[in-house]
Amino acid sequence: MKDPSGMYKVYKIVDNETGKSYVGSTGEYYLCRRLHTHRRDKKAGKGCSSAQLDLYNCDINLIEKVSHEQRKEREAYWIENTDCVNIRKLKGISKERRRET
């Protein structure tokens, strides 16, 4: 279920065993639904950085709520300023943002 307010969430998944983290963003109303998608994608062998984490022994936490327009910029900010496993981390700018510039 998408957030009816139209807001997006920047979130962090933290592996409780290793302390590794992943930063992402979603329009989902419930972060647990987004975590479920990460788990499904890992099981299917899709290449997301979050697959490096134990997604069954983790916490998913809201970092901030942002507008659609701010989503990619704020996600890139948190990826750059967080010790995380995201492979999109390149000079502080995500792949999506690099395509826009």
mmCIF file of C-alpha atoms in Angstrom:
data_model
loop_
_atom_site.group_PDB
_atom_site.id
_atom_site.type_symbol
_atom_site.label_atom_id
_atom_site.label_comp_id
_atom_site.label_asym_id
_atom_site.label_seq_id
_atom_site.Cartn_x
_atom_site.Cartn_y
_atom_site.Cartn_z
ATOM 1 C CA MET A 1 0.000 0.000 0.000
ATOM 2 C CA LYS A 2 1.445 3.314 -1.062
ATOM 3 C CA ASP A 3 1.528 6.168 1.424
ATOM 4 C CA PRO A 4 -1.699 8.132 0.828
ATOM 5 C CA SER A 5 0.069 11.389 1.723
ATOM 6 C CA GLY A 6 2.357 10.951 -1.293
ATOM 7 C CA MET A 7 5.412 11.152 0.949
ATOM 8 C CA TYR A 8 8.384 8.832 0.589
ATOM 9 C CA LYS A 9 10.510 7.320 3.311
ATOM 10 C CA VAL A 10 14.285 7.116 3.419
ATOM 11 C CA TYR A 11 15.131 4.099 5.567
ATOM 12 C CA LYS A 12 18.036 2.072 6.882
ATOM 13 C CA ILE A 13 18.158 -1.703 7.332
ATOM 14 C CA VAL A 14 20.666 -2.799 9.990
ATOM 15 C CA ASP A 15 21.871 -6.400 10.253
ATOM 16 C CA ASN A 16 21.722 -7.210 13.976
ATOM 17 C CA GLU A 17 24.552 -9.758 13.729
ATOM 18 C CA THR A 18 27.173 -7.848 11.720
ATOM 19 C CA GLY A 19 26.073 -4.251 12.153
ATOM 20 C CA LYS A 20 26.187 -3.735 8.374
ATOM 21 C CA SER A 21 23.528 -1.415 7.001
ATOM 22 C CA TYR A 22 21.711 -0.611 3.773
ATOM 23 C CA VAL A 23 20.004 2.694 2.913
ATOM 24 C CA GLY A 24 17.012 2.927 0.600
ATOM 25 C CA SER A 25 13.808 4.812 -0.081
ATOM 26 C CA THR A 26 10.235 3.761 -0.680
ATOM 27 C CA GLY A 27 6.748 5.041 -1.253
ATOM 28 C CA GLU A 28 5.330 2.146 0.771
ATOM 29 C CA TYR A 29 3.218 3.147 3.765
ATOM 30 C CA TYR A 30 4.637 0.354 5.941
ATOM 31 C CA LEU A 31 8.401 -0.194 6.041
ATOM 32 C CA CYS A 32 7.826 -3.867 6.902
ATOM 33 C CA ARG A 33 6.323 -4.313 3.417
ATOM 34 C CA ARG A 34 9.493 -2.916 1.871
ATOM 35 C CA LEU A 35 11.587 -5.262 4.007
ATOM 36 C CA HIS A 36 9.466 -8.168 2.779
ATOM 37 C CA THR A 37 10.301 -7.155 -0.806
ATOM 38 C CA HIS A 38 14.030 -7.093 0.028
ATOM 39 C CA ARG A 39 13.708 -10.614 1.448
ATOM 40 C CA ARG A 40 11.824 -11.860 -1.620
ATOM 41 C CA ASP A 41 14.372 -10.301 -3.989
ATOM 42 C CA LYS A 42 17.277 -11.866 -2.084
ATOM 43 C CA LYS A 43 15.630 -15.285 -2.255
ATOM 44 C CA ALA A 44 15.067 -14.825 -6.005
ATOM 45 C CA GLY A 45 18.733 -13.937 -6.505
ATOM 46 C CA LYS A 46 18.133 -10.362 -7.620
ATOM 47 C CA GLY A 47 21.238 -8.212 -7.301
ATOM 48 C CA CYS A 48 20.422 -5.737 -4.539
ATOM 49 C CA SER A 49 23.110 -4.634 -2.088
ATOM 50 C CA SER A 50 20.761 -5.447 0.786
ATOM 51 C CA ALA A 51 21.319 -9.153 -0.008
ATOM 52 C CA GLN A 52 24.619 -8.841 1.896
ATOM 53 C CA LEU A 53 22.594 -8.529 5.117
ATOM 54 C CA ASP A 54 20.765 -11.129 7.174
ATOM 55 C CA LEU A 55 17.305 -9.826 6.337
ATOM 56 C CA TYR A 56 15.692 -12.108 8.926
ATOM 57 C CA ASN A 57 17.795 -10.781 11.800
ATOM 58 C CA CYS A 58 17.612 -7.058 11.165
ATOM 59 C CA ASP A 59 15.814 -3.837 11.942
ATOM 60 C CA ILE A 60 14.383 -1.387 9.440
ATOM 61 C CA ASN A 61 14.264 2.201 10.626
ATOM 62 C CA LEU A 62 12.859 5.403 9.212
ATOM 63 C CA ILE A 63 15.505 8.062 8.633
ATOM 64 C CA GLU A 64 13.239 10.761 7.228
ATOM 65 C CA LYS A 65 10.071 11.434 5.234
ATOM 66 C CA VAL A 66 10.548 13.371 2.017
ATOM 67 C CA SER A 67 8.579 14.521 -1.005
ATOM 68 C CA HIS A 68 8.801 12.730 -4.337
ATOM 69 C CA GLU A 69 10.964 15.578 -5.639
ATOM 70 C CA GLN A 70 13.454 15.222 -2.758
ATOM 71 C CA ARG A 71 13.562 11.433 -2.728
ATOM 72 C CA LYS A 72 16.631 10.687 -4.851
ATOM 73 C CA GLU A 73 18.675 13.591 -3.525
ATOM 74 C CA ARG A 74 18.016 12.701 0.115
ATOM 75 C CA GLU A 75 18.621 8.988 -0.459
ATOM 76 C CA ALA A 76 21.947 9.835 -2.132
ATOM 77 C CA TYR A 77 22.819 12.094 0.808
ATOM 78 C CA TRP A 78 22.218 9.314 3.347
ATOM 79 C CA ILE A 79 24.095 6.736 1.254
ATOM 80 C CA GLU A 80 27.081 9.073 1.111
ATOM 81 C CA ASN A 81 26.952 9.945 4.808
ATOM 82 C CA THR A 82 26.274 6.476 6.215
ATOM 83 C CA ASP A 83 28.617 3.516 6.452
ATOM 84 C CA CYS A 84 26.504 1.218 4.286
ATOM 85 C CA VAL A 85 26.807 -1.648 1.802
ATOM 86 C CA ASN A 86 25.072 0.174 -1.044
ATOM 87 C CA ILE A 87 26.925 -0.400 -4.313
ATOM 88 C CA ARG A 88 25.365 2.748 -5.743
ATOM 89 C CA LYS A 89 27.785 4.696 -3.558
ATOM 90 C CA LEU A 90 29.971 6.563 -6.051
ATOM 91 C CA LYS A 91 31.234 10.035 -5.275
ATOM 92 C CA GLY A 92 28.130 10.556 -3.152
ATOM 93 C CA ILE A 93 25.728 10.371 -6.061
ATOM 94 C CA SER A 94 23.436 7.432 -6.785
ATOM 95 C CA LYS A 95 23.158 5.896 -10.261
ATOM 96 C CA GLU A 96 19.697 7.423 -10.729
ATOM 97 C CA ARG A 97 20.961 10.882 -9.869
ATOM 98 C CA ARG A 98 23.972 10.530 -12.207
ATOM 99 C CA ARG A 99 21.554 9.729 -15.049
ATOM 100 C CA GLU A 100 19.600 12.923 -14.339
ATOM 101 C CA THR A 101 22.652 15.201 -14.545
#
